mmCIF file of C-alpha atoms in Angstrom:
data_model
loop_
_atom_site.group_PDB
_atom_site.id
_atom_site.type_symbol
_atom_site.label_atom_id
_atom_site.label_comp_id
_atom_site.label_asym_id
_atom_site.label_seq_id
_atom_site.Cartn_x
_atom_site.Cartn_y
_atom_site.Cartn_z
ATOM 1 C CA MET A 1 -43.838 18.013 -15.468
ATOM 2 C CA ALA A 2 -40.355 17.615 -17.261
ATOM 3 C CA ARG A 3 -36.935 16.342 -15.652
ATOM 4 C CA PRO A 4 -34.049 19.256 -15.994
ATOM 5 C CA ARG A 5 -31.177 18.035 -18.230
ATOM 6 C CA GLY A 6 -27.941 16.877 -17.182
ATOM 7 C CA PHE A 7 -29.483 14.566 -14.482
ATOM 8 C CA GLU A 8 -29.419 11.013 -16.832
ATOM 9 C CA PRO A 9 -26.414 9.818 -15.337
ATOM 10 C CA LEU A 10 -27.327 10.059 -11.756
ATOM 11 C CA THR A 11 -30.465 7.677 -12.146
ATOM 12 C CA SER A 12 -30.029 4.198 -11.186
ATOM 13 C CA ALA A 13 -32.283 2.539 -13.838
ATOM 14 C CA SER A 14 -35.001 4.204 -11.463
ATOM 15 C CA GLY A 15 -37.060 4.832 -14.675
ATOM 16 C CA ASP A 16 -40.340 6.856 -13.448
ATOM 17 C CA MET A 17 -40.063 6.909 -10.029
ATOM 18 C CA ARG A 18 -38.545 10.063 -8.714
ATOM 19 C CA PRO A 19 -38.725 11.706 -4.859
ATOM 20 C CA LEU A 20 -41.489 13.448 -4.184
ATOM 21 C CA ARG A 21 -40.744 14.755 -0.683
ATOM 22 C CA LYS A 22 -38.086 17.545 0.599
ATOM 23 C CA PRO A 23 -36.439 14.691 2.946
ATOM 24 C CA SER A 24 -36.703 12.129 0.108
ATOM 25 C CA LYS A 25 -34.912 14.541 -2.512
ATOM 26 C CA VAL A 26 -32.312 15.522 0.161
ATOM 27 C CA LEU A 27 -31.722 11.984 0.840
ATOM 28 C CA SER A 28 -30.853 11.089 -3.241
ATOM 29 C CA ILE A 29 -28.871 14.116 -3.707
ATOM 30 C CA ALA A 30 -26.930 13.373 -0.801
ATOM 31 C CA ILE A 31 -26.585 9.250 -2.186
ATOM 32 C CA ALA A 32 -25.742 10.577 -5.395
ATOM 33 C CA TRP A 33 -22.818 12.882 -4.400
ATOM 34 C CA CYS A 34 -21.947 10.050 -1.923
ATOM 35 C CA GLY A 35 -21.208 8.046 -4.974
ATOM 36 C CA ILE A 36 -20.118 10.520 -7.649
ATOM 37 C CA MET A 37 -17.123 11.240 -4.258
ATOM 38 C CA LEU A 38 -15.986 7.724 -4.588
ATOM 39 C CA THR A 39 -15.884 7.621 -8.331
ATOM 40 C CA GLY A 40 -13.919 10.003 -7.912
ATOM 41 C CA LEU A 41 -11.639 8.450 -5.364
ATOM 42 C CA PHE A 42 -11.801 5.040 -7.258
ATOM 43 C CA VAL A 43 -10.215 7.109 -9.984
ATOM 44 C CA ALA A 44 -7.487 8.730 -8.414
ATOM 45 C CA LEU A 45 -6.200 5.643 -6.491
ATOM 46 C CA ALA A 46 -6.410 4.032 -9.884
ATOM 47 C CA VAL A 47 -4.204 6.896 -11.649
ATOM 48 C CA LYS A 48 -1.827 6.532 -8.473
ATOM 49 C CA ALA A 49 -1.033 3.576 -8.861
ATOM 50 C CA ALA A 50 -0.628 3.999 -12.705
ATOM 51 C CA SER A 51 2.214 7.044 -11.835
ATOM 52 C CA ILE A 52 3.967 4.296 -8.874
ATOM 53 C CA ALA A 53 4.100 1.578 -11.272
ATOM 54 C CA PHE A 54 6.127 3.478 -13.696
ATOM 55 C CA GLU A 55 8.009 4.833 -11.500
ATOM 56 C CA ILE A 56 9.323 1.634 -10.546
ATOM 57 C CA HIS A 57 9.197 -0.349 -14.058
ATOM 58 C CA ILE A 58 10.499 2.802 -16.533
ATOM 59 C CA ASP A 59 13.826 3.735 -16.235
ATOM 60 C CA PRO A 60 14.315 6.977 -15.112
ATOM 61 C CA GLU A 61 16.614 8.009 -18.016
ATOM 62 C CA VAL A 62 13.566 7.746 -19.994
ATOM 63 C CA LEU A 63 11.246 9.273 -17.817
ATOM 64 C CA ARG A 64 13.807 12.353 -18.230
ATOM 65 C CA SER A 65 13.771 12.035 -21.912
ATOM 66 C CA VAL A 66 10.176 12.310 -21.876
ATOM 67 C CA GLY A 67 9.743 15.011 -19.235
ATOM 68 C CA GLN A 68 12.171 16.808 -21.426
ATOM 69 C CA GLY A 69 10.399 15.738 -24.753
ATOM 70 C CA ILE A 70 13.163 13.940 -26.255
ATOM 71 C CA ILE A 71 12.821 10.551 -27.311
ATOM 72 C CA ASP A 72 15.496 8.403 -29.188
#
């Protein structure tokens, strides 16, 4: 039985091992979902930290000119 395509990023080097019973399938999906959400949280925190750093360390006039598309 072939695996559906698209689940490769969710595997964790498990090789040929896969859940066979329904409770273990549900648990593996829940663990994968938590991993995806945690990754999204890390990305959101990194973007927010970079945004705050730019706001603190870049001249507000430069930010306004970039926002208007005018760069000197």
